[in-house]
Amino acid sequence: MTGNSADTKETGGPTGTLLLGAAPIGRADDASPRLRAALAAAPVIAAEDTRRLRRLAGDLGVELTGRIVSYYDQNERARSAELLAELLAGRDVLVVTDAGMPGVSDPGYRLVVAAVAEDVPVRVLPGPSAVTTALIMSGLPTDRFCFEGFPPRKPGERARRLAELADEPRTMVFFESPRRLAATLAAMAEAFGGDRPAAVCRELTKTYEEVRRGPLAELAGWAAPGVLGEITLVVGGAPARAGLTDPADLAAAVAAREGAGTPRKQAISEIAKENGVPKRTVYDAVVAARGDSR
């Protein structure tokens, strides 16, 4: 095989291996030894920004010997086919982005899908991630979370997306441009409530790293004059709603759904799910209310 190393090549085969390397999100010395080795050995390196790649290699003292190609949002679709051809010809391909993990709001996903479809080995070189770094630093619950990427830029689309997330119980992580941060925080305060806890994480792992924690309304006011740097935004999930527990209330809720045209079985299922009680409990409440032993 061409361009394989003990650190990065873990299986043999007729094709190359697709390597996805996590790049530092701030400090160059956060790069893993496996990423250093892959940068030095990979015959093909696909980089979101070739200038940043060369700067990173210089900071790490790594000599790049492979062919370097640009791989960014605008050429990802076309370039993925070219990179897949390299893999099928037996050459390893290393994908790196400006910062963090390829495929997470950065190029890489399409190539992974294409490689998997062709049974090309895919390996990840773990490392820095703004998503998990911000999540841990936020002080918000980490047991369950979801990553929502960049909110839509247009106000109407952004408002609709946030409305869909208003009842999301998990902690949410977003990326955002510093130019749109104040508007996004204000829109979140409108959609989620101004008292929803959140954290704005700025310039993670860099010299001027900062984490601002507080209610969304307060953070929106803080960001209004303008904020600089790379931004990761963490927002607490929706608080649990107090559900119905009294049998009479459960039966009344089902009756209201039935009155609106929902079949009884479906209404029972919906009310049970919304209030976190077993369907049998709701069914028994409906039967008792109707004086019906069926």
PDB file of C-alpha atoms in Angstrom:
ATOM      1  CA  MET A   1       0.000   0.000   0.000  1.00  0.00           C
ATOM      2  CA  THR A   2       1.104   3.545  -0.687  1.00  0.00           C
ATOM      3  CA  GLY A   3       1.707   6.080   2.031  1.00  0.00           C
ATOM      4  CA  ASN A   4       0.732   3.926   5.010  1.00  0.00           C
ATOM      5  CA  SER A   5       2.178   4.327   8.500  1.00  0.00           C
ATOM      6  CA  ALA A   6       1.993   2.178  11.606  1.00  0.00           C
ATOM      7  CA  ASP A   7       0.065   4.919  13.403  1.00  0.00           C
ATOM      8  CA  THR A   8      -2.586   5.497  10.791  1.00  0.00           C
ATOM      9  CA  LYS A   9      -3.012   2.322   8.739  1.00  0.00           C
ATOM     10  CA  GLU A  10      -4.808  -0.335  10.719  1.00  0.00           C
ATOM     11  CA  THR A  11      -6.202  -2.609   7.996  1.00  0.00           C
ATOM     12  CA  GLY A  12      -4.837  -3.818   4.681  1.00  0.00           C
ATOM     13  CA  GLY A  13      -6.698  -3.972   1.398  1.00  0.00           C
ATOM     14  CA  PRO A  14      -6.713  -2.999  -2.253  1.00  0.00           C
ATOM     15  CA  THR A  15      -7.700   0.613  -1.571  1.00  0.00           C
ATOM     16  CA  GLY A  16      -6.240   3.511   0.324  1.00  0.00           C
ATOM     17  CA  THR A  17      -7.594   4.631   3.684  1.00  0.00           C
ATOM     18  CA  LEU A  18      -9.600   7.785   4.251  1.00  0.00           C
ATOM     19  CA  LEU A  19      -8.193   9.577   7.301  1.00  0.00           C
ATOM     20  CA  LEU A  20     -10.115  12.373   9.006  1.00  0.00           C
ATOM     21  CA  GLY A  21      -7.830  14.366  11.252  1.00  0.00           C
ATOM     22  CA  ALA A  22      -9.008  16.698  14.007  1.00  0.00           C
ATOM     23  CA  ALA A  23      -7.033  19.939  13.749  1.00  0.00           C
ATOM     24  CA  PRO A  24      -6.328  22.255  16.705  1.00  0.00           C
ATOM     25  CA  ILE A  25      -9.096  24.791  17.370  1.00  0.00           C
ATOM     26  CA  GLY A  26      -6.617  27.281  18.781  1.00  0.00           C
ATOM     27  CA  ARG A  27      -3.268  26.103  20.089  1.00  0.00           C
ATOM     28  CA  ALA A  28      -1.086  24.203  17.622  1.00  0.00           C
ATOM     29  CA  ASP A  29       0.368  22.061  20.400  1.00  0.00           C
ATOM     30  CA  ASP A  30      -3.063  20.464  20.903  1.00  0.00           C
ATOM     31  CA  ALA A  31      -2.429  18.485  17.699  1.00  0.00           C
ATOM     32  CA  SER A  32      -2.217  14.758  18.379  1.00  0.00           C
ATOM     33  CA  PRO A  33       0.880  12.676  17.565  1.00  0.00           C
ATOM     34  CA  ARG A  34      -1.247  10.700  15.113  1.00  0.00           C
ATOM     35  CA  LEU A  35      -2.174  13.878  13.221  1.00  0.00           C
ATOM     36  CA  ARG A  36       1.492  14.893  13.058  1.00  0.00           C
ATOM     37  CA  ALA A  37       2.444  11.486  11.673  1.00  0.00           C
ATOM     38  CA  ALA A  38      -0.387  11.524   9.138  1.00  0.00           C
ATOM     39  CA  LEU A  39       0.522  15.022   7.912  1.00  0.00           C
ATOM     40  CA  ALA A  40       4.075  13.866   7.293  1.00  0.00           C
ATOM     41  CA  ALA A  41       3.155  10.590   5.596  1.00  0.00           C
ATOM     42  CA  ALA A  42      -0.116  11.077   3.715  1.00  0.00           C
ATOM     43  CA  PRO A  43       0.323  10.976  -0.084  1.00  0.00           C
ATOM     44  CA  VAL A  44      -2.752  13.192  -0.514  1.00  0.00           C
ATOM     45  CA  ILE A  45      -3.939  15.885   1.896  1.00  0.00           C
ATOM     46  CA  ALA A  46      -7.310  17.588   1.343  1.00  0.00           C
ATOM     47  CA  ALA A  47      -7.372  20.870   3.263  1.00  0.00           C
ATOM     48  CA  GLU A  48     -10.131  23.412   3.789  1.00  0.00           C
ATOM     49  CA  ASP A  49      -7.524  26.174   3.540  1.00  0.00           C
ATOM     50  CA  THR A  50      -4.139  25.170   2.122  1.00  0.00           C
ATOM     51  CA  ARG A  51      -2.424  28.239   3.590  1.00  0.00           C
ATOM     52  CA  ARG A  52      -3.617  27.383   7.091  1.00  0.00           C
ATOM     53  CA  LEU A  53      -2.505  23.796   6.544  1.00  0.00           C
ATOM     54  CA  ARG A  54       1.026  24.913   5.668  1.00  0.00           C
ATOM     55  CA  ARG A  55       1.069  27.264   8.664  1.00  0.00           C
ATOM     56  CA  LEU A  56      -0.027  24.429  10.981  1.00  0.00           C
ATOM     57  CA  ALA A  57       2.616  22.119   9.534  1.00  0.00           C
ATOM     58  CA  GLY A  58       5.241  24.808  10.097  1.00  0.00           C
ATOM     59  CA  ASP A  59       4.120  25.308  13.702  1.00  0.00           C
ATOM     60  CA  LEU A  60       4.347  21.545  14.254  1.00  0.00           C
ATOM     61  CA  GLY A  61       7.714  21.206  12.527  1.00  0.00           C
ATOM     62  CA  VAL A  62       6.230  18.782   9.990  1.00  0.00           C
ATOM     63  CA  GLU A  63       7.392  18.581   6.376  1.00  0.00           C
ATOM     64  CA  LEU A  64       4.460  17.978   3.998  1.00  0.00           C
ATOM     65  CA  THR A  65       5.527  15.524   1.303  1.00  0.00           C
ATOM     66  CA  GLY A  66       2.133  14.593  -0.170  1.00  0.00           C
ATOM     67  CA  ARG A  67       0.035  16.317  -2.819  1.00  0.00           C
ATOM     68  CA  ILE A  68      -2.081  19.077  -1.278  1.00  0.00           C
ATOM     69  CA  VAL A  69      -5.536  19.886  -2.676  1.00  0.00           C
ATOM     70  CA  SER A  70      -8.115  22.433  -1.546  1.00  0.00           C
ATOM     71  CA  TYR A  71     -11.337  20.976  -0.165  1.00  0.00           C
ATOM     72  CA  TYR A  72     -13.923  23.496   0.985  1.00  0.00           C
ATOM     73  CA  ASP A  73     -17.696  24.027   0.893  1.00  0.00           C
ATOM     74  CA  GLN A  74     -17.895  25.363  -2.658  1.00  0.00           C
ATOM     75  CA  ASN A  75     -15.905  22.532  -4.283  1.00  0.00           C
ATOM     76  CA  GLU A  76     -16.708  19.694  -1.877  1.00  0.00           C
ATOM     77  CA  ARG A  77     -19.082  17.852  -4.199  1.00  0.00           C
ATOM     78  CA  ALA A  78     -16.762  17.854  -7.221  1.00  0.00           C
ATOM     79  CA  ARG A  79     -13.547  17.341  -5.265  1.00  0.00           C
ATOM     80  CA  SER A  80     -15.004  14.359  -3.359  1.00  0.00           C
ATOM     81  CA  ALA A  81     -15.164  12.367  -6.610  1.00  0.00           C
ATOM     82  CA  GLU A  82     -11.502  13.161  -7.300  1.00  0.00           C
ATOM     83  CA  LEU A  83     -10.460  12.148  -3.797  1.00  0.00           C
ATOM     84  CA  LEU A  84     -12.450   8.927  -3.991  1.00  0.00           C
ATOM     85  CA  ALA A  85     -10.546   8.080  -7.203  1.00  0.00           C
ATOM     86  CA  GLU A  86      -7.293   8.536  -5.280  1.00  0.00           C
ATOM     87  CA  LEU A  87      -8.531   6.165  -2.583  1.00  0.00           C
ATOM     88  CA  LEU A  88      -9.641   3.554  -5.109  1.00  0.00           C
ATOM     89  CA  ALA A  89      -6.206   3.798  -6.738  1.00  0.00           C
ATOM     90  CA  GLY A  90      -4.648   2.738  -3.444  1.00  0.00           C
ATOM     91  CA  ARG A  91      -3.539   6.078  -2.040  1.00  0.00           C
ATOM     92  CA  ASP A  92      -4.402   7.228   1.469  1.00  0.00           C
ATOM     93  CA  VAL A  93      -6.191  10.579   1.723  1.00  0.00           C
ATOM     94  CA  LEU A  94      -6.000  12.774   4.821  1.00  0.00           C
ATOM     95  CA  VAL A  95      -8.772  15.363   5.270  1.00  0.00           C
ATOM     96  CA  VAL A  96      -8.198  18.316   7.584  1.00  0.00           C
ATOM     97  CA  THR A  97     -10.237  21.467   8.147  1.00  0.00           C
ATOM     98  CA  ASP A  98      -9.274  24.870   9.501  1.00  0.00           C
ATOM     99  CA  ALA A  99     -10.108  23.734  13.028  1.00  0.00           C
ATOM    100  CA  GLY A 100     -11.785  20.785  14.674  1.00  0.00           C
ATOM    101  CA  MET A 101     -13.158  17.621  13.119  1.00  0.00           C
ATOM    102  CA  PRO A 102     -13.865  17.269   9.374  1.00  0.00           C
ATOM    103  CA  GLY A 103     -17.539  16.646   8.648  1.00  0.00           C
ATOM    104  CA  VAL A 104     -18.829  18.670  11.616  1.00  0.00           C
ATOM    105  CA  SER A 105     -20.059  21.865   9.912  1.00  0.00           C
ATOM    106  CA  ASP A 106     -17.023  21.450   7.647  1.00  0.00           C
ATOM    107  CA  PRO A 107     -16.246  19.420   4.488  1.00  0.00           C
ATOM    108  CA  GLY A 108     -15.829  15.676   4.899  1.00  0.00           C
ATOM    109  CA  TYR A 109     -19.288  14.127   5.162  1.00  0.00           C
ATOM    110  CA  ARG A 110     -19.790  13.561   1.427  1.00  0.00           C
ATOM    111  CA  LEU A 111     -16.422  11.865   1.083  1.00  0.00           C
ATOM    112  CA  VAL A 112     -17.107   9.587   4.047  1.00  0.00           C
ATOM    113  CA  VAL A 113     -20.432   8.523   2.483  1.00  0.00           C
ATOM    114  CA  ALA A 114     -18.758   7.836  -0.854  1.00  0.00           C
ATOM    115  CA  ALA A 115     -15.909   5.908   0.791  1.00  0.00           C
ATOM    116  CA  VAL A 116     -18.276   3.753   2.842  1.00  0.00           C
ATOM    117  CA  ALA A 117     -20.281   2.942  -0.299  1.00  0.00           C
ATOM    118  CA  GLU A 118     -17.086   1.664  -1.957  1.00  0.00           C
ATOM    119  CA  ASP A 119     -15.906  -0.271   1.125  1.00  0.00           C
ATOM    120  CA  VAL A 120     -12.954   2.066   1.527  1.00  0.00           C
ATOM    121  CA  PRO A 121     -11.573   1.979   5.098  1.00  0.00           C
ATOM    122  CA  VAL A 122     -12.335   5.137   7.090  1.00  0.00           C
ATOM    123  CA  ARG A 123     -10.276   6.106  10.114  1.00  0.00           C
ATOM    124  CA  VAL A 124     -10.633   9.073  12.470  1.00  0.00           C
ATOM    125  CA  LEU A 125      -7.668  10.694  14.168  1.00  0.00           C
ATOM    126  CA  PRO A 126      -9.381  12.070  17.304  1.00  0.00           C
ATOM    127  CA  GLY A 127      -8.564  15.445  18.710  1.00  0.00           C
ATOM    128  CA  PRO A 128      -9.865  18.928  19.499  1.00  0.00           C
ATOM    129  CA  SER A 129     -13.550  19.718  19.119  1.00  0.00           C
ATOM    130  CA  ALA A 130     -15.187  23.083  19.757  1.00  0.00           C
ATOM    131  CA  VAL A 131     -18.511  21.284  20.315  1.00  0.00           C
ATOM    132  CA  THR A 132     -17.450  19.164  23.271  1.00  0.00           C
ATOM    133  CA  THR A 133     -15.024  21.760  24.634  1.00  0.00           C
ATOM    134  CA  ALA A 134     -17.761  24.400  24.818  1.00  0.00           C
ATOM    135  CA  LEU A 135     -20.286  21.922  26.188  1.00  0.00           C
ATOM    136  CA  ILE A 136     -18.040  20.973  29.082  1.00  0.00           C
ATOM    137  CA  MET A 137     -17.066  24.577  29.846  1.00  0.00           C
ATOM    138  CA  SER A 138     -20.644  25.866  29.692  1.00  0.00           C
ATOM    139  CA  GLY A 139     -21.699  24.547  33.075  1.00  0.00           C
ATOM    140  CA  LEU A 140     -24.898  23.197  31.490  1.00  0.00           C
ATOM    141  CA  PRO A 141     -26.018  19.539  31.578  1.00  0.00           C
ATOM    142  CA  THR A 142     -23.750  17.246  29.551  1.00  0.00           C
ATOM    143  CA  ASP A 143     -25.536  13.914  29.957  1.00  0.00           C
ATOM    144  CA  ARG A 144     -27.698  14.552  26.873  1.00  0.00           C
ATOM    145  CA  PHE A 145     -26.954  17.130  24.177  1.00  0.00           C
ATOM    146  CA  CYS A 146     -27.415  17.795  20.474  1.00  0.00           C
ATOM    147  CA  PHE A 147     -25.382  19.750  17.938  1.00  0.00           C
ATOM    148  CA  GLU A 148     -27.391  22.126  15.718  1.00  0.00           C
ATOM    149  CA  GLY A 149     -24.617  23.714  13.641  1.00  0.00           C
ATOM    150  CA  PHE A 150     -25.105  27.266  12.375  1.00  0.00           C
ATOM    151  CA  PRO A 151     -28.620  28.743  12.768  1.00  0.00           C
ATOM    152  CA  PRO A 152     -30.134  30.026   9.490  1.00  0.00           C
ATOM    153  CA  ARG A 153     -28.900  33.477   8.496  1.00  0.00           C
ATOM    154  CA  LYS A 154     -32.255  34.902   7.398  1.00  0.00           C
ATOM    155  CA  PRO A 155     -34.393  36.132  10.338  1.00  0.00           C
ATOM    156  CA  GLY A 156     -37.575  34.351   9.244  1.00  0.00           C
ATOM    157  CA  GLU A 157     -35.873  31.001   8.681  1.00  0.00           C
ATOM    158  CA  ARG A 158     -33.961  31.388  11.934  1.00  0.00           C
ATOM    159  CA  ALA A 159     -37.141  32.085  13.886  1.00  0.00           C
ATOM    160  CA  ARG A 160     -38.817  28.995  12.417  1.00  0.00           C
ATOM    161  CA  ARG A 161     -35.849  26.763  13.227  1.00  0.00           C
ATOM    162  CA  LEU A 162     -35.653  28.023  16.796  1.00  0.00           C
ATOM    163  CA  ALA A 163     -39.405  27.569  17.260  1.00  0.00           C
ATOM    164  CA  GLU A 164     -38.931  23.911  16.323  1.00  0.00           C
ATOM    165  CA  LEU A 165     -36.277  23.615  19.048  1.00  0.00           C
ATOM    166  CA  ALA A 166     -38.211  25.418  21.789  1.00  0.00           C
ATOM    167  CA  ASP A 167     -39.240  22.139  23.467  1.00  0.00           C
ATOM    168  CA  GLU A 168     -35.924  20.318  22.916  1.00  0.00           C
ATOM    169  CA  PRO A 169     -35.012  18.911  26.365  1.00  0.00           C
ATOM    170  CA  ARG A 170     -31.318  18.323  25.606  1.00  0.00           C
ATOM    171  CA  THR A 171     -28.558  20.901  25.901  1.00  0.00           C
ATOM    172  CA  MET A 172     -28.017  22.440  22.452  1.00  0.00           C
ATOM    173  CA  VAL A 173     -24.703  23.470  20.895  1.00  0.00           C
ATOM    174  CA  PHE A 174     -24.526  25.939  17.994  1.00  0.00           C
ATOM    175  CA  PHE A 175     -21.841  27.640  15.938  1.00  0.00           C
ATOM    176  CA  GLU A 176     -22.395  31.286  15.070  1.00  0.00           C
ATOM    177  CA  SER A 177     -20.654  34.153  13.336  1.00  0.00           C
ATOM    178  CA  PRO A 178     -19.688  37.003  15.694  1.00  0.00           C
ATOM    179  CA  ARG A 179     -21.503  39.374  13.298  1.00  0.00           C
ATOM    180  CA  ARG A 180     -24.812  37.567  13.852  1.00  0.00           C
ATOM    181  CA  LEU A 181     -24.372  36.593  17.504  1.00  0.00           C
ATOM    182  CA  ALA A 182     -26.423  39.424  19.040  1.00  0.00           C
ATOM    183  CA  ALA A 183     -29.335  38.874  16.643  1.00  0.00           C
ATOM    184  CA  THR A 184     -29.263  35.118  17.219  1.00  0.00           C
ATOM    185  CA  LEU A 185     -29.210  35.487  21.011  1.00  0.00           C
ATOM    186  CA  ALA A 186     -32.160  37.894  20.817  1.00  0.00           C
ATOM    187  CA  ALA A 187     -34.051  35.439  18.592  1.00  0.00           C
ATOM    188  CA  MET A 188     -33.305  32.607  21.012  1.00  0.00           C
ATOM    189  CA  ALA A 189     -34.554  34.691  23.929  1.00  0.00           C
ATOM    190  CA  GLU A 190     -37.772  35.235  21.970  1.00  0.00           C
ATOM    191  CA  ALA A 191     -38.174  31.560  21.062  1.00  0.00           C
ATOM    192  CA  PHE A 192     -36.901  29.877  24.241  1.00  0.00           C
ATOM    193  CA  GLY A 193     -37.599  32.561  26.846  1.00  0.00           C
ATOM    194  CA  GLY A 194     -35.219  35.233  28.068  1.00  0.00           C
ATOM    195  CA  ASP A 195     -34.434  33.333  31.258  1.00  0.00           C
ATOM    196  CA  ARG A 196     -33.190  30.172  29.485  1.00  0.00           C
ATOM    197  CA  PRO A 197     -29.584  29.564  30.655  1.00  0.00           C
ATOM    198  CA  ALA A 198     -26.839  29.696  28.032  1.00  0.00           C
ATOM    199  CA  ALA A 199     -23.106  30.202  27.554  1.00  0.00           C
ATOM    200  CA  VAL A 200     -21.201  32.028  24.838  1.00  0.00           C
ATOM    201  CA  CYS A 201     -17.760  30.474  24.356  1.00  0.00           C
ATOM    202  CA  ARG A 202     -15.345  32.688  22.454  1.00  0.00           C
ATOM    203  CA  GLU A 203     -11.856  31.965  21.101  1.00  0.00           C
ATOM    204  CA  LEU A 204     -11.675  28.510  22.719  1.00  0.00           C
ATOM    205  CA  THR A 205      -8.135  27.433  23.722  1.00  0.00           C
ATOM    206  CA  LYS A 206      -6.684  30.699  22.384  1.00  0.00           C
ATOM    207  CA  THR A 207      -4.987  33.545  24.228  1.00  0.00           C
ATOM    208  CA  TYR A 208      -8.189  35.560  24.699  1.00  0.00           C
ATOM    209  CA  GLU A 209     -10.502  32.636  25.503  1.00  0.00           C
ATOM    210  CA  GLU A 210     -13.693  33.797  27.203  1.00  0.00           C
ATOM    211  CA  VAL A 211     -16.872  32.117  28.436  1.00  0.00           C
ATOM    212  CA  ARG A 212     -19.923  34.246  29.243  1.00  0.00           C
ATOM    213  CA  ARG A 213     -22.678  32.445  31.138  1.00  0.00           C
ATOM    214  CA  GLY A 214     -26.155  33.755  31.907  1.00  0.00           C
ATOM    215  CA  PRO A 215     -29.788  33.989  30.748  1.00  0.00           C
ATOM    216  CA  LEU A 216     -30.301  34.465  27.015  1.00  0.00           C
ATOM    217  CA  ALA A 217     -31.757  37.959  27.422  1.00  0.00           C
ATOM    218  CA  GLU A 218     -28.741  39.074  29.446  1.00  0.00           C
ATOM    219  CA  LEU A 219     -26.296  37.578  26.932  1.00  0.00           C
ATOM    220  CA  ALA A 220     -28.133  39.259  24.051  1.00  0.00           C
ATOM    221  CA  GLY A 221     -27.625  42.619  25.747  1.00  0.00           C
ATOM    222  CA  TRP A 222     -23.945  41.859  26.357  1.00  0.00           C
ATOM    223  CA  ALA A 223     -23.400  40.938  22.682  1.00  0.00           C
ATOM    224  CA  ALA A 224     -25.302  43.935  21.263  1.00  0.00           C
ATOM    225  CA  PRO A 225     -22.258  46.269  21.015  1.00  0.00           C
ATOM    226  CA  GLY A 226     -20.374  43.606  19.035  1.00  0.00           C
ATOM    227  CA  VAL A 227     -18.247  40.554  19.748  1.00  0.00           C
ATOM    228  CA  LEU A 228     -15.086  39.322  18.039  1.00  0.00           C
ATOM    229  CA  GLY A 229     -13.638  35.850  17.551  1.00  0.00           C
ATOM    230  CA  GLU A 230     -14.770  32.309  16.886  1.00  0.00           C
ATOM    231  CA  ILE A 231     -18.067  31.612  18.682  1.00  0.00           C
ATOM    232  CA  THR A 232     -19.604  28.418  20.042  1.00  0.00           C
ATOM    233  CA  LEU A 233     -22.967  28.865  21.733  1.00  0.00           C
ATOM    234  CA  VAL A 234     -24.424  26.440  24.298  1.00  0.00           C
ATOM    235  CA  VAL A 235     -28.078  26.681  25.355  1.00  0.00           C
ATOM    236  CA  GLY A 236     -29.833  24.762  28.103  1.00  0.00           C
ATOM    237  CA  GLY A 237     -32.639  22.419  27.129  1.00  0.00           C
ATOM    238  CA  ALA A 238     -36.306  23.104  27.759  1.00  0.00           C
ATOM    239  CA  PRO A 239     -37.308  22.468  31.385  1.00  0.00           C
ATOM    240  CA  ALA A 240     -39.589  19.527  32.012  1.00  0.00           C
ATOM    241  CA  ARG A 241     -43.229  20.502  31.920  1.00  0.00           C
ATOM    242  CA  ALA A 242     -45.509  19.568  34.777  1.00  0.00           C
ATOM    243  CA  GLY A 243     -47.787  16.918  33.287  1.00  0.00           C
ATOM    244  CA  LEU A 244     -51.343  15.988  34.148  1.00  0.00           C
ATOM    245  CA  THR A 245     -51.685  13.281  36.776  1.00  0.00           C
ATOM    246  CA  ASP A 246     -55.259  13.532  38.060  1.00  0.00           C
ATOM    247  CA  PRO A 247     -57.469  10.937  36.293  1.00  0.00           C
ATOM    248  CA  ALA A 248     -60.257  13.472  35.758  1.00  0.00           C
ATOM    249  CA  ASP A 249     -57.828  15.876  34.075  1.00  0.00           C
ATOM    250  CA  LEU A 250     -56.428  13.134  31.856  1.00  0.00           C
ATOM    251  CA  ALA A 251     -59.923  12.053  30.813  1.00  0.00           C
ATOM    252  CA  ALA A 252     -60.900  15.667  30.098  1.00  0.00           C
ATOM    253  CA  ALA A 253     -57.809  16.116  27.909  1.00  0.00           C
ATOM    254  CA  VAL A 254     -58.696  13.025  25.896  1.00  0.00           C
ATOM    255  CA  ALA A 255     -62.292  14.197  25.548  1.00  0.00           C
ATOM    256  CA  ALA A 256     -61.068  17.544  24.213  1.00  0.00           C
ATOM    257  CA  ARG A 257     -58.956  15.777  21.575  1.00  0.00           C
ATOM    258  CA  GLU A 258     -61.884  13.573  20.601  1.00  0.00           C
ATOM    259  CA  GLY A 259     -64.091  16.646  20.325  1.00  0.00           C
ATOM    260  CA  ALA A 260     -61.565  18.093  17.861  1.00  0.00           C
ATOM    261  CA  GLY A 261     -61.803  14.992  15.692  1.00  0.00           C
ATOM    262  CA  THR A 262     -58.951  12.828  16.979  1.00  0.00           C
ATOM    263  CA  PRO A 263     -59.817   9.109  17.313  1.00  0.00           C
ATOM    264  CA  ARG A 264     -59.999   7.991  20.938  1.00  0.00           C
ATOM    265  CA  LYS A 265     -57.114   5.512  20.692  1.00  0.00           C
ATOM    266  CA  GLN A 266     -54.854   8.143  19.168  1.00  0.00           C
ATOM    267  CA  ALA A 267     -55.952  10.763  21.685  1.00  0.00           C
ATOM    268  CA  ILE A 268     -55.129   8.424  24.585  1.00  0.00           C
ATOM    269  CA  SER A 269     -51.689   7.734  23.115  1.00  0.00           C
ATOM    270  CA  GLU A 270     -50.963  11.436  22.598  1.00  0.00           C
ATOM    271  CA  ILE A 271     -52.074  12.490  26.073  1.00  0.00           C
ATOM    272  CA  ALA A 272     -50.048   9.680  27.668  1.00  0.00           C
ATOM    273  CA  LYS A 273     -46.896  10.708  25.797  1.00  0.00           C
ATOM    274  CA  GLU A 274     -47.314  14.431  26.468  1.00  0.00           C
ATOM    275  CA  ASN A 275     -47.802  13.907  30.196  1.00  0.00           C
ATOM    276  CA  GLY A 276     -45.316  11.099  30.746  1.00  0.00           C
ATOM    277  CA  VAL A 277     -47.809   8.537  32.012  1.00  0.00           C
ATOM    278  CA  PRO A 278     -48.600   4.994  30.804  1.00  0.00           C
ATOM    279  CA  LYS A 279     -51.303   4.687  28.171  1.00  0.00           C
ATOM    280  CA  ARG A 280     -53.112   2.223  30.434  1.00  0.00           C
ATOM    281  CA  THR A 281     -53.401   4.938  33.091  1.00  0.00           C
ATOM    282  CA  VAL A 282     -55.016   7.323  30.610  1.00  0.00           C
ATOM    283  CA  TYR A 283     -57.285   4.574  29.253  1.00  0.00           C
ATOM    284  CA  ASP A 284     -58.457   3.669  32.757  1.00  0.00           C
ATOM    285  CA  ALA A 285     -59.129   7.368  33.464  1.00  0.00           C
ATOM    286  CA  VAL A 286     -61.257   7.648  30.314  1.00  0.00           C
ATOM    287  CA  VAL A 287     -63.196   4.486  31.170  1.00  0.00           C
ATOM    288  CA  ALA A 288     -63.840   5.693  34.729  1.00  0.00           C
ATOM    289  CA  ALA A 289     -65.001   9.078  33.511  1.00  0.00           C
ATOM    290  CA  ARG A 290     -67.427   7.559  31.037  1.00  0.00           C
ATOM    291  CA  GLY A 291     -68.684   4.969  33.481  1.00  0.00           C
ATOM    292  CA  ASP A 292     -67.835   2.500  30.756  1.00  0.00           C
ATOM    293  CA  SER A 293     -66.444  -0.922  31.708  1.00  0.00           C
ATOM    294  CA  ARG A 294     -65.381  -1.761  28.184  1.00  0.00           C
TER     295      ARG A 294
END
